[in-house]
Amino acid sequence: GNSVTQMEGPVTLSEEAFLTINCTYTATGYPSLFWYVQYPGEGLQLLLKATKADDKGSNKGFEATYRKETTSFHLEKGSVQVSDSAVYFCALFDQTGANNLFFGTGTRLTVIP
Amino acid sequence: KAGVTQTPRYLIKTRGQQVTLSCSPISGHRSVSWYQQTPGQGLQFLFEYFSETQRNKGNFPGRFSGRQFSNSRSEMNVSTLELGDSALYLCASSWTGTENYEQYFGPGTRLTVT
């Protein structure tokens, strides 16, 4: 079946530190992969996506590369800011299976000045 | 372009009551999905509607139901509320729901069952 395993949090970093949030997946078909971000009191916002192997998604300084050989989609940012504090969700959509997103458990990131 | 809107934003109900939540998708989007978010279970898929038809359903009891109108607006209903139904209910819309599945989420309705 489909599932997403995400790095446990919470993660606390100092401003300008390097961020990595690990995400691995299991899928029955050829999934598209996503990172969503949820700020306090808000819904989910699409941060970036990749639709096939070796694709790199990027947005707002965040990047993630679709690695089929390791079934991973790790989120990275070179220099985090206080405004990046939020909960990050890795998700997959398998077009050959159920027509919905499967989410990881979320990783809470806190960036301190 | 207006985003996904959900009403109400907050709701307090008593065990045994029923509740209806509303979602208006982005203009032109025809697929609407509903998710339940709780601290213990995370984000779980409830159901998806496309062109007024339920196309996909998650693993929730029959107390959870939904519908979609001809203008793509959707409602979900929970009958005989239980304490465990307390959650943030998120609605998401997309063009068709089948191509790369880029979904846009609303702010959610926070339901508290007492």
mmCIF file of C-alpha atoms in Angstrom:
data_model
loop_
_atom_site.group_PDB
_atom_site.id
_atom_site.type_symbol
_atom_site.label_atom_id
_atom_site.label_comp_id
_atom_site.label_asym_id
_atom_site.label_seq_id
_atom_site.Cartn_x
_atom_site.Cartn_y
_atom_site.Cartn_z
ATOM 1 C CA GLY A 1 0.000 0.000 0.000
ATOM 2 C CA ASN A 2 0.847 3.668 0.156
ATOM 3 C CA SER A 3 2.494 5.272 3.161
ATOM 4 C CA VAL A 4 4.804 8.111 4.105
ATOM 5 C CA THR A 5 7.320 8.029 6.942
ATOM 6 C CA GLN A 6 8.539 11.351 8.133
ATOM 7 C CA MET A 7 11.277 12.440 10.481
ATOM 8 C CA GLU A 8 10.037 12.810 14.030
ATOM 9 C CA GLY A 9 10.063 16.256 15.497
ATOM 10 C CA PRO A 10 10.087 18.711 16.922
ATOM 11 C CA VAL A 11 13.110 20.313 15.323
ATOM 12 C CA THR A 12 14.603 23.475 16.782
ATOM 13 C CA LEU A 13 17.206 25.422 14.848
ATOM 14 C CA SER A 14 18.921 28.749 15.122
ATOM 15 C CA GLU A 15 18.332 31.310 12.406
ATOM 16 C CA GLU A 16 20.544 30.749 9.319
ATOM 17 C CA ALA A 17 21.096 27.065 10.182
ATOM 18 C CA PHE A 18 20.781 24.304 7.587
ATOM 19 C CA LEU A 19 17.550 22.337 7.583
ATOM 20 C CA THR A 20 16.897 18.735 6.590
ATOM 21 C CA ILE A 21 13.620 16.958 7.208
ATOM 22 C CA ASN A 22 13.693 13.334 6.123
ATOM 23 C CA CYS A 23 10.833 11.691 4.258
ATOM 24 C CA THR A 24 10.605 8.200 2.806
ATOM 25 C CA TYR A 25 7.669 6.605 1.098
ATOM 26 C CA THR A 26 6.115 3.330 0.035
ATOM 27 C CA ALA A 27 3.882 3.306 -3.009
ATOM 28 C CA THR A 28 2.239 0.725 -5.199
ATOM 29 C CA GLY A 29 2.631 2.763 -8.376
ATOM 30 C CA TYR A 30 4.473 5.863 -9.531
ATOM 31 C CA PRO A 31 3.601 8.601 -7.084
ATOM 32 C CA SER A 32 3.878 12.335 -7.208
ATOM 33 C CA LEU A 33 5.494 13.736 -4.073
ATOM 34 C CA PHE A 34 4.728 16.911 -2.189
ATOM 35 C CA TRP A 35 5.777 19.002 0.766
ATOM 36 C CA TYR A 36 3.061 21.010 2.465
ATOM 37 C CA VAL A 37 3.524 23.582 5.223
ATOM 38 C CA GLN A 38 1.046 24.519 7.923
ATOM 39 C CA TYR A 39 1.463 27.773 9.814
ATOM 40 C CA PRO A 40 -0.264 28.192 13.197
ATOM 41 C CA GLY A 41 -4.034 28.441 12.875
ATOM 42 C CA GLU A 42 -4.015 27.916 9.121
ATOM 43 C CA GLY A 43 -4.643 25.196 6.584
ATOM 44 C CA LEU A 44 -1.988 23.490 4.489
ATOM 45 C CA GLN A 45 -0.068 25.320 1.795
ATOM 46 C CA LEU A 46 1.689 23.521 -1.023
ATOM 47 C CA LEU A 47 5.395 24.240 -0.649
ATOM 48 C CA LEU A 48 6.859 22.218 -3.511
ATOM 49 C CA LYS A 49 6.290 19.110 -5.586
ATOM 50 C CA ALA A 50 7.992 16.580 -7.843
ATOM 51 C CA THR A 51 6.137 14.323 -10.223
ATOM 52 C CA LYS A 52 8.773 11.826 -11.385
ATOM 53 C CA ALA A 53 12.095 10.331 -10.384
ATOM 54 C CA ASP A 54 15.062 12.725 -10.221
ATOM 55 C CA ASP A 55 12.791 15.775 -10.377
ATOM 56 C CA LYS A 56 13.743 18.542 -7.974
ATOM 57 C CA GLY A 57 11.007 20.682 -6.492
ATOM 58 C CA SER A 58 11.934 24.099 -5.127
ATOM 59 C CA ASN A 59 10.218 27.116 -3.645
ATOM 60 C CA LYS A 60 11.118 29.907 -1.210
ATOM 61 C CA GLY A 61 14.625 28.509 -0.750
ATOM 62 C CA PHE A 62 13.354 24.998 0.052
ATOM 63 C CA GLU A 63 14.329 22.056 -2.140
ATOM 64 C CA ALA A 64 13.540 18.352 -2.345
ATOM 65 C CA THR A 65 14.658 15.751 -4.876
ATOM 66 C CA TYR A 66 12.576 12.721 -5.829
ATOM 67 C CA ARG A 67 14.884 9.723 -5.273
ATOM 68 C CA LYS A 68 13.315 6.547 -6.552
ATOM 69 C CA GLU A 69 16.296 4.336 -5.642
ATOM 70 C CA THR A 70 16.033 5.302 -1.970
ATOM 71 C CA THR A 71 12.272 6.068 -2.054
ATOM 72 C CA SER A 72 12.978 9.409 -0.424
ATOM 73 C CA PHE A 73 11.992 13.049 -0.769
ATOM 74 C CA HIS A 74 13.970 14.917 1.892
ATOM 75 C CA LEU A 75 13.268 18.599 2.422
ATOM 76 C CA GLU A 76 16.256 20.960 2.677
ATOM 77 C CA LYS A 77 16.888 24.642 3.122
ATOM 78 C CA GLY A 78 20.288 26.227 3.338
ATOM 79 C CA SER A 79 19.484 29.025 5.763
ATOM 80 C CA VAL A 80 16.279 29.021 7.785
ATOM 81 C CA GLN A 81 14.499 32.106 9.045
ATOM 82 C CA VAL A 82 12.230 32.657 12.036
ATOM 83 C CA SER A 83 9.331 32.950 9.599
ATOM 84 C CA ASP A 84 9.916 29.323 8.512
ATOM 85 C CA SER A 85 8.620 28.104 11.871
ATOM 86 C CA ALA A 86 5.700 25.824 11.016
ATOM 87 C CA VAL A 87 4.700 22.189 10.653
ATOM 88 C CA TYR A 88 5.920 20.467 7.476
ATOM 89 C CA PHE A 89 4.115 17.517 5.910
ATOM 90 C CA CYS A 90 5.463 15.156 3.301
ATOM 91 C CA ALA A 91 2.763 13.613 1.089
ATOM 92 C CA LEU A 92 2.321 11.349 -1.897
ATOM 93 C CA PHE A 93 -0.328 10.881 -4.535
ATOM 94 C CA ASP A 94 -0.420 7.610 -6.403
ATOM 95 C CA GLN A 95 -2.319 7.994 -9.661
ATOM 96 C CA THR A 96 -2.540 4.247 -10.134
ATOM 97 C CA GLY A 97 -4.242 3.669 -6.828
ATOM 98 C CA ALA A 98 -6.553 5.507 -4.494
ATOM 99 C CA ASN A 99 -7.299 9.007 -5.628
ATOM 100 C CA ASN A 100 -6.105 10.872 -2.558
ATOM 101 C CA LEU A 101 -3.064 12.254 -0.767
ATOM 102 C CA PHE A 102 -1.260 10.185 1.854
ATOM 103 C CA PHE A 103 0.443 12.328 4.468
ATOM 104 C CA GLY A 104 3.305 11.820 6.858
ATOM 105 C CA THR A 105 2.845 12.673 10.506
ATOM 106 C CA GLY A 106 4.304 16.150 10.178
ATOM 107 C CA THR A 107 7.474 17.714 11.590
ATOM 108 C CA ARG A 108 7.244 20.831 13.702
ATOM 109 C CA LEU A 109 10.080 23.265 13.021
ATOM 110 C CA THR A 110 10.903 26.113 15.386
ATOM 111 C CA VAL A 111 13.541 28.620 14.348
ATOM 112 C CA ILE A 112 14.962 30.798 17.118
ATOM 113 C CA PRO A 113 16.652 34.154 16.506
ATOM 114 C CA LYS B 1 -8.456 34.560 -7.367
ATOM 115 C CA ALA B 2 -10.150 33.654 -4.101
ATOM 116 C CA GLY B 3 -8.849 30.626 -2.266
ATOM 117 C CA VAL B 4 -10.709 27.746 -0.702
ATOM 118 C CA THR B 5 -13.114 28.952 1.959
ATOM 119 C CA GLN B 6 -14.596 26.954 4.796
ATOM 120 C CA THR B 7 -17.411 27.828 7.138
ATOM 121 C CA PRO B 8 -17.731 27.988 9.994
ATOM 122 C CA ARG B 9 -14.153 28.339 11.225
ATOM 123 C CA TYR B 10 -14.971 27.158 14.731
ATOM 124 C CA LEU B 11 -17.757 25.014 16.075
ATOM 125 C CA ILE B 12 -18.635 23.567 19.465
ATOM 126 C CA LYS B 13 -21.142 20.732 19.625
ATOM 127 C CA THR B 14 -22.380 18.253 22.186
ATOM 128 C CA ARG B 15 -22.061 14.487 21.961
ATOM 129 C CA GLY B 16 -24.915 12.967 20.011
ATOM 130 C CA GLN B 17 -25.605 16.062 17.931
ATOM 131 C CA GLN B 18 -24.947 16.348 14.237
ATOM 132 C CA VAL B 19 -22.954 18.960 12.359
ATOM 133 C CA THR B 20 -22.623 20.233 8.802
ATOM 134 C CA LEU B 21 -19.472 21.867 7.492
ATOM 135 C CA SER B 22 -19.230 23.795 4.259
ATOM 136 C CA CYS B 23 -16.465 24.222 1.696
ATOM 137 C CA SER B 24 -16.297 26.487 -1.341
ATOM 138 C CA PRO B 25 -13.507 25.483 -3.745
ATOM 139 C CA ILE B 26 -11.402 27.734 -5.909
ATOM 140 C CA SER B 27 -13.371 28.894 -8.922
ATOM 141 C CA GLY B 28 -13.113 26.323 -11.704
ATOM 142 C CA HIS B 29 -11.981 23.494 -9.471
ATOM 143 C CA ARG B 30 -14.240 20.471 -9.722
ATOM 144 C CA SER B 31 -12.677 18.107 -7.213
ATOM 145 C CA VAL B 32 -13.181 18.597 -3.480
ATOM 146 C CA SER B 33 -11.571 16.407 -0.843
ATOM 147 C CA TRP B 34 -12.053 16.355 2.902
ATOM 148 C CA TYR B 35 -9.466 15.464 5.536
ATOM 149 C CA GLN B 36 -9.578 15.096 9.293
ATOM 150 C CA GLN B 37 -6.562 16.310 11.265
ATOM 151 C CA THR B 38 -6.021 15.227 14.868
ATOM 152 C CA PRO B 39 -2.900 15.215 17.050
ATOM 153 C CA GLY B 40 -3.074 11.444 17.462
ATOM 154 C CA GLN B 41 -3.950 10.282 13.937
ATOM 155 C CA GLY B 42 -2.530 13.102 11.856
ATOM 156 C CA LEU B 43 -4.122 13.868 8.502
ATOM 157 C CA GLN B 44 -6.593 11.271 7.334
ATOM 158 C CA PHE B 45 -8.555 11.256 4.106
ATOM 159 C CA LEU B 46 -12.335 11.251 4.461
ATOM 160 C CA PHE B 47 -13.730 11.406 0.921
ATOM 161 C CA GLU B 48 -13.472 13.094 -2.435
ATOM 162 C CA TYR B 49 -16.184 14.475 -4.663
ATOM 163 C CA PHE B 50 -16.021 15.238 -8.350
ATOM 164 C CA SER B 51 -18.917 16.499 -10.431
ATOM 165 C CA GLU B 52 -21.372 15.867 -7.601
ATOM 166 C CA THR B 53 -20.313 12.219 -7.230
ATOM 167 C CA GLN B 54 -18.326 10.641 -4.449
ATOM 168 C CA ARG B 55 -15.331 9.258 -6.265
ATOM 169 C CA ASN B 56 -13.193 8.026 -3.399
ATOM 170 C CA LYS B 57 -13.721 7.284 0.274
ATOM 171 C CA GLY B 58 -11.427 6.805 3.236
ATOM 172 C CA ASN B 59 -11.818 4.482 6.160
ATOM 173 C CA PHE B 60 -14.354 6.334 8.293
ATOM 174 C CA PRO B 61 -17.675 5.154 9.703
ATOM 175 C CA GLY B 62 -20.953 5.873 7.963
ATOM 176 C CA ARG B 63 -21.636 8.718 10.390
ATOM 177 C CA PHE B 64 -19.392 10.773 8.138
ATOM 178 C CA SER B 65 -21.023 11.737 4.875
ATOM 179 C CA GLY B 66 -20.766 14.421 2.288
ATOM 180 C CA ARG B 67 -22.155 15.824 -0.891
ATOM 181 C CA GLN B 68 -21.235 18.182 -3.667
ATOM 182 C CA PHE B 69 -23.455 20.650 -5.449
ATOM 183 C CA SER B 70 -23.531 21.620 -9.104
ATOM 184 C CA ASN B 71 -21.398 24.699 -8.380
ATOM 185 C CA SER B 72 -18.754 22.376 -6.848
ATOM 186 C CA ARG B 73 -19.393 23.600 -3.314
ATOM 187 C CA SER B 74 -19.299 20.733 -0.873
ATOM 188 C CA GLU B 75 -20.663 19.925 2.540
ATOM 189 C CA MET B 76 -19.738 17.235 4.980
ATOM 190 C CA ASN B 77 -21.996 15.988 7.716
ATOM 191 C CA VAL B 78 -21.191 14.120 10.886
ATOM 192 C CA SER B 79 -24.099 12.558 12.726
ATOM 193 C CA THR B 80 -24.249 11.324 16.304
ATOM 194 C CA LEU B 81 -21.086 13.166 17.277
ATOM 195 C CA GLU B 82 -18.528 11.467 19.516
ATOM 196 C CA LEU B 83 -15.784 13.059 21.599
ATOM 197 C CA GLY B 84 -13.226 11.550 19.224
ATOM 198 C CA ASP B 85 -14.652 13.554 16.339
ATOM 199 C CA SER B 86 -13.038 16.671 17.780
ATOM 200 C CA ALA B 87 -10.585 17.689 15.077
ATOM 201 C CA LEU B 88 -9.618 20.198 12.432
ATOM 202 C CA TYR B 89 -11.526 19.375 9.252
ATOM 203 C CA LEU B 90 -9.753 20.488 6.116
ATOM 204 C CA CYS B 91 -11.196 20.840 2.682
ATOM 205 C CA ALA B 92 -9.024 20.849 -0.433
ATOM 206 C CA SER B 93 -9.835 21.523 -4.052
ATOM 207 C CA SER B 94 -8.150 20.791 -7.364
ATOM 208 C CA TRP B 95 -8.998 20.980 -11.078
ATOM 209 C CA THR B 96 -9.778 17.351 -11.637
ATOM 210 C CA GLY B 97 -8.069 15.526 -8.794
ATOM 211 C CA THR B 98 -6.337 13.099 -11.097
ATOM 212 C CA GLU B 99 -3.418 14.949 -12.658
ATOM 213 C CA ASN B 100 -0.447 15.405 -10.346
ATOM 214 C CA TYR B 101 -3.031 16.119 -7.731
ATOM 215 C CA GLU B 102 -1.963 19.623 -6.750
ATOM 216 C CA GLN B 103 -4.448 20.384 -4.037
ATOM 217 C CA TYR B 104 -5.255 23.715 -2.451
ATOM 218 C CA PHE B 105 -6.400 23.674 1.145
ATOM 219 C CA GLY B 106 -8.789 25.875 3.051
ATOM 220 C CA PRO B 107 -8.118 27.169 6.584
ATOM 221 C CA GLY B 108 -10.182 24.390 8.130
ATOM 222 C CA THR B 109 -13.085 24.142 10.549
ATOM 223 C CA ARG B 110 -12.116 23.444 14.141
ATOM 224 C CA LEU B 111 -14.796 21.166 15.631
ATOM 225 C CA THR B 112 -14.910 20.618 19.372
ATOM 226 C CA VAL B 113 -17.265 17.979 20.749
ATOM 227 C CA THR B 114 -18.060 18.211 24.461
#
